[in-house]
PDB file of C-alpha atoms in Angstrom:
ATOM      1  CA  PRO A  17      -5.107   5.229  18.916  1.00 68.00           C
ATOM      2  CA  ALA A  18      -4.151   3.938  15.512  1.00 84.00           C
ATOM      3  CA  LEU A  19      -4.120   5.920  12.296  1.00 86.00           C
ATOM      4  CA  VAL A  20      -7.206   4.999  10.269  1.00 89.00           C
ATOM      5  CA  ILE A  21      -6.251   4.383   6.642  1.00 86.00           C
ATOM      6  CA  GLY A  22      -8.137   3.352   3.534  1.00 85.00           C
ATOM      7  CA  PRO A  23     -10.422   4.771   0.897  1.00 84.00           C
ATOM      8  CA  PRO A  24     -12.426   7.842   1.935  1.00 81.00           C
ATOM      9  CA  LEU A  25     -16.169   8.065   1.341  1.00 81.00           C
ATOM     10  CA  GLY A  26     -15.835  11.496  -0.210  1.00 80.00           C
ATOM     11  CA  SER A  27     -13.530  14.443  -0.610  1.00 79.00           C
ATOM     12  CA  ALA A  28     -13.898  15.785   2.940  1.00 77.00           C
ATOM     13  CA  TRP A  29     -10.694  16.311   4.953  1.00 77.00           C
ATOM     14  CA  ALA A  30     -10.058  13.839   7.787  1.00 78.00           C
ATOM     15  CA  THR A  31      -7.494  13.870  10.588  1.00 76.00           C
ATOM     16  CA  SER A  32      -6.031  10.608   9.284  1.00 77.00           C
ATOM     17  CA  HIS A  33      -5.042  12.389   6.067  1.00 80.00           C
ATOM     18  CA  LYS A  34      -2.539  14.563   7.931  1.00 81.00           C
ATOM     19  CA  VAL A  35       0.341  12.052   8.202  1.00 78.00           C
ATOM     20  CA  PRO A  36       0.404  10.851   4.589  1.00 83.00           C
ATOM     21  CA  ARG A  37      -0.214  14.393   3.311  1.00 84.00           C
ATOM     22  CA  SER A  38       2.699  15.804   5.305  1.00 84.00           C
ATOM     23  CA  ILE A  39       4.970  13.083   3.891  1.00 84.00           C
ATOM     24  CA  LEU A  40       3.854  13.548   0.276  1.00 86.00           C
ATOM     25  CA  PHE A  41       3.743  17.356   0.272  1.00 85.00           C
ATOM     26  CA  GLY A  42       7.173  17.714   1.859  1.00 81.00           C
ATOM     27  CA  GLU A  43       5.761  19.440   4.917  1.00 84.00           C
ATOM     28  CA  VAL A  44       8.319  17.604   7.028  1.00 81.00           C
ATOM     29  CA  PRO A  45      11.990  17.558   5.980  1.00 83.00           C
ATOM     30  CA  CYS A  46      12.689  14.269   7.766  1.00 86.00           C
ATOM     31  CA  LEU A  47      10.923  11.620   9.801  1.00 87.00           C
ATOM     32  CA  ALA A  48      11.503  10.422  13.327  1.00 82.00           C
ATOM     33  CA  ASP A  49      12.436   6.874  14.233  1.00 83.00           C
ATOM     34  CA  PHE A  50       9.007   5.695  15.327  1.00 82.00           C
ATOM     35  CA  TYR A  51       6.207   3.320  14.415  1.00 85.00           C
ATOM     36  CA  ILE A  52       2.658   4.292  13.493  1.00 85.00           C
ATOM     37  CA  GLY A  53      -0.194   2.024  14.523  1.00 89.00           C
ATOM     38  CA  VAL A  54      -2.619   1.609  11.630  1.00 91.00           C
ATOM     39  CA  VAL A  55      -6.032   0.114  10.988  1.00 93.00           C
ATOM     40  CA  ASP A  56      -8.051  -0.067   7.780  1.00 93.00           C
ATOM     41  CA  VAL A  57     -11.209   2.051   7.752  1.00 92.00           C
ATOM     42  CA  ARG A  58     -13.160  -0.970   6.464  1.00 94.00           C
ATOM     43  CA  ASP A  59     -12.133  -2.944   9.550  1.00 95.00           C
ATOM     44  CA  VAL A  60     -13.290  -0.052  11.720  1.00 93.00           C
ATOM     45  CA  ALA A  61     -16.656  -0.046   9.927  1.00 93.00           C
ATOM     46  CA  LEU A  62     -17.011  -3.814  10.402  1.00 94.00           C
ATOM     47  CA  ALA A  63     -16.179  -3.457  14.109  1.00 93.00           C
ATOM     48  CA  HIS A  64     -18.922  -0.829  14.454  1.00 93.00           C
ATOM     49  CA  VAL A  65     -21.483  -3.132  12.834  1.00 94.00           C
ATOM     50  CA  ARG A  66     -20.435  -6.088  14.971  1.00 92.00           C
ATOM     51  CA  ALA A  67     -20.442  -4.021  18.167  1.00 92.00           C
ATOM     52  CA  ALA A  68     -23.973  -2.825  17.386  1.00 92.00           C
ATOM     53  CA  ASN A  69     -25.138  -6.424  17.129  1.00 93.00           C
ATOM     54  CA  VAL A  70     -23.341  -7.957  20.139  1.00 92.00           C
ATOM     55  CA  PRO A  71     -25.072  -7.205  23.458  1.00 91.00           C
ATOM     56  CA  GLU A  72     -21.837  -7.735  25.436  1.00 92.00           C
ATOM     57  CA  ALA A  73     -20.247  -4.804  23.569  1.00 91.00           C
ATOM     58  CA  ALA A  74     -22.758  -2.287  24.936  1.00 90.00           C
ATOM     59  CA  GLY A  75     -21.112   0.575  26.807  1.00 90.00           C
ATOM     60  CA  LYS A  76     -17.587  -0.625  26.047  1.00 91.00           C
ATOM     61  CA  ARG A  77     -14.808   0.992  24.012  1.00 90.00           C
ATOM     62  CA  PHE A  78     -12.571  -0.860  21.606  1.00 90.00           C
ATOM     63  CA  CYS A  79      -9.190   0.241  20.295  1.00 90.00           C
ATOM     64  CA  LEU A  80      -8.435  -1.188  16.861  1.00 93.00           C
ATOM     65  CA  GLN A  81      -5.004  -1.602  15.322  1.00 93.00           C
ATOM     66  CA  SER A  82      -3.954  -4.126  12.694  1.00 93.00           C
ATOM     67  CA  GLU A  83      -0.203  -3.457  12.672  1.00 93.00           C
ATOM     68  CA  SER A  84       2.590  -0.986  13.367  1.00 92.00           C
ATOM     69  CA  VAL A  85       4.452   0.509  10.419  1.00 91.00           C
ATOM     70  CA  HIS A  86       7.775   2.345  10.728  1.00 91.00           C
ATOM     71  CA  ALA A  87       7.608   5.973   9.566  1.00 88.00           C
ATOM     72  CA  MET A  88      10.207   5.359   6.828  1.00 92.00           C
ATOM     73  CA  GLU A  89       8.241   2.347   5.564  1.00 93.00           C
ATOM     74  CA  TRP A  90       5.179   4.596   5.370  1.00 88.00           C
ATOM     75  CA  SER A  91       7.183   7.050   3.311  1.00 91.00           C
ATOM     76  CA  ARG A  92       8.462   4.299   0.992  1.00 93.00           C
ATOM     77  CA  ILE A  93       4.947   2.919   0.413  1.00 91.00           C
ATOM     78  CA  LEU A  94       3.525   6.380  -0.263  1.00 90.00           C
ATOM     79  CA  GLY A  95       6.406   7.143  -2.639  1.00 91.00           C
ATOM     80  CA  GLU A  96       5.779   3.952  -4.613  1.00 93.00           C
ATOM     81  CA  GLU A  97       2.061   4.627  -4.827  1.00 91.00           C
ATOM     82  CA  PHE A  98       2.050   8.369  -5.492  1.00 91.00           C
ATOM     83  CA  GLY A  99       5.522   9.124  -6.913  1.00 91.00           C
ATOM     84  CA  LYS A 100       4.147   8.613 -10.422  1.00 94.00           C
ATOM     85  CA  PHE A 101       1.969  11.690  -9.814  1.00 93.00           C
ATOM     86  CA  GLY A 102       4.947  13.895  -8.988  1.00 91.00           C
ATOM     87  CA  TYR A 103       4.911  13.600  -5.208  1.00 89.00           C
ATOM     88  CA  LYS A 104       8.294  13.293  -3.540  1.00 86.00           C
ATOM     89  CA  ARG A 105       8.476  11.259  -0.373  1.00 88.00           C
ATOM     90  CA  VAL A 106      10.604  12.019   2.673  1.00 89.00           C
ATOM     91  CA  LYS A 107      13.839  10.007   2.500  1.00 90.00           C
ATOM     92  CA  ARG A 108      15.699  11.203   5.598  1.00 90.00           C
ATOM     93  CA  MET A 109      15.343  10.201   9.208  1.00 89.00           C
ATOM     94  CA  ALA A 110      15.911  12.777  11.928  1.00 84.00           C
ATOM     95  CA  PRO A 111      18.520  12.094  14.566  1.00 83.00           C
ATOM     96  CA  LYS A 112      16.814  11.319  17.871  1.00 79.00           C
ATOM     97  CA  LYS A 113      18.396  14.363  19.571  1.00 81.00           C
ATOM     98  CA  LEU A 114      17.087  16.718  16.878  1.00 81.00           C
ATOM     99  CA  PHE A 115      13.587  15.271  17.179  1.00 76.00           C
ATOM    100  CA  TRP A 116      13.759  15.568  20.971  1.00 76.00           C
ATOM    101  CA  LEU A 117      14.795  19.231  20.677  1.00 81.00           C
ATOM    102  CA  ALA A 118      12.029  19.992  18.173  1.00 79.00           C
ATOM    103  CA  SER A 119       9.511  18.315  20.489  1.00 76.00           C
ATOM    104  CA  LYS A 120      10.291  21.000  23.086  1.00 80.00           C
ATOM    105  CA  VAL A 121       8.794  23.709  20.845  1.00 84.00           C
ATOM    106  CA  SER A 122       6.101  21.719  19.045  1.00 80.00           C
ATOM    107  CA  GLN A 123       3.153  20.273  20.965  1.00 78.00           C
ATOM    108  CA  GLU A 124       2.436  17.911  18.078  1.00 72.00           C
ATOM    109  CA  LEU A 125       5.966  16.486  18.194  1.00 70.00           C
ATOM    110  CA  ALA A 126       5.895  16.387  21.985  1.00 71.00           C
ATOM    111  CA  GLU A 127       2.901  14.066  21.790  1.00 69.00           C
ATOM    112  CA  LEU A 128       4.843  11.744  19.480  1.00 61.00           C
ATOM    113  CA  TYR A 129       8.139  11.842  21.370  1.00 59.00           C
ATOM    114  CA  PRO A 130       7.329   9.139  23.966  1.00 60.00           C
ATOM    115  CA  ASP A 131       6.973   6.628  21.093  1.00 57.00           C
ATOM    116  CA  VAL A 132      10.312   7.384  19.427  1.00 53.00           C
ATOM    117  CA  ASP A 133      12.521   4.282  19.202  1.00 50.00           C
ATOM    118  CA  LYS A 134       9.728   1.929  20.260  1.00 52.00           C
ATOM    119  CA  GLY A 135       8.666  -0.923  18.018  1.00 45.00           C
TER     120      GLY A 135
END
């Protein structure tokens, strides 16, 4: 599934906050060479409303994604937007072999590994 992005309704923590937070807070020293599927939360909301009003949508599941963004592009965008507040974006990309090795000890990275180097 795609990463849901956009303005939150409140201050509650959401799973989709994890990727941008890890980039902005320096929780990852480098990024892997992969793309992240994204969709705007407002598009997700609109899809819910439309699905509720279209009888043919009953009982079906829909996967929404507007585009794929490379991890380094994500970092650049976040740096431009939040750098003025003192956040420092990730500027290094991990070698594929290092990411592969790290994925052997991290379940989270192991789940991402199949998508490395895919566009």
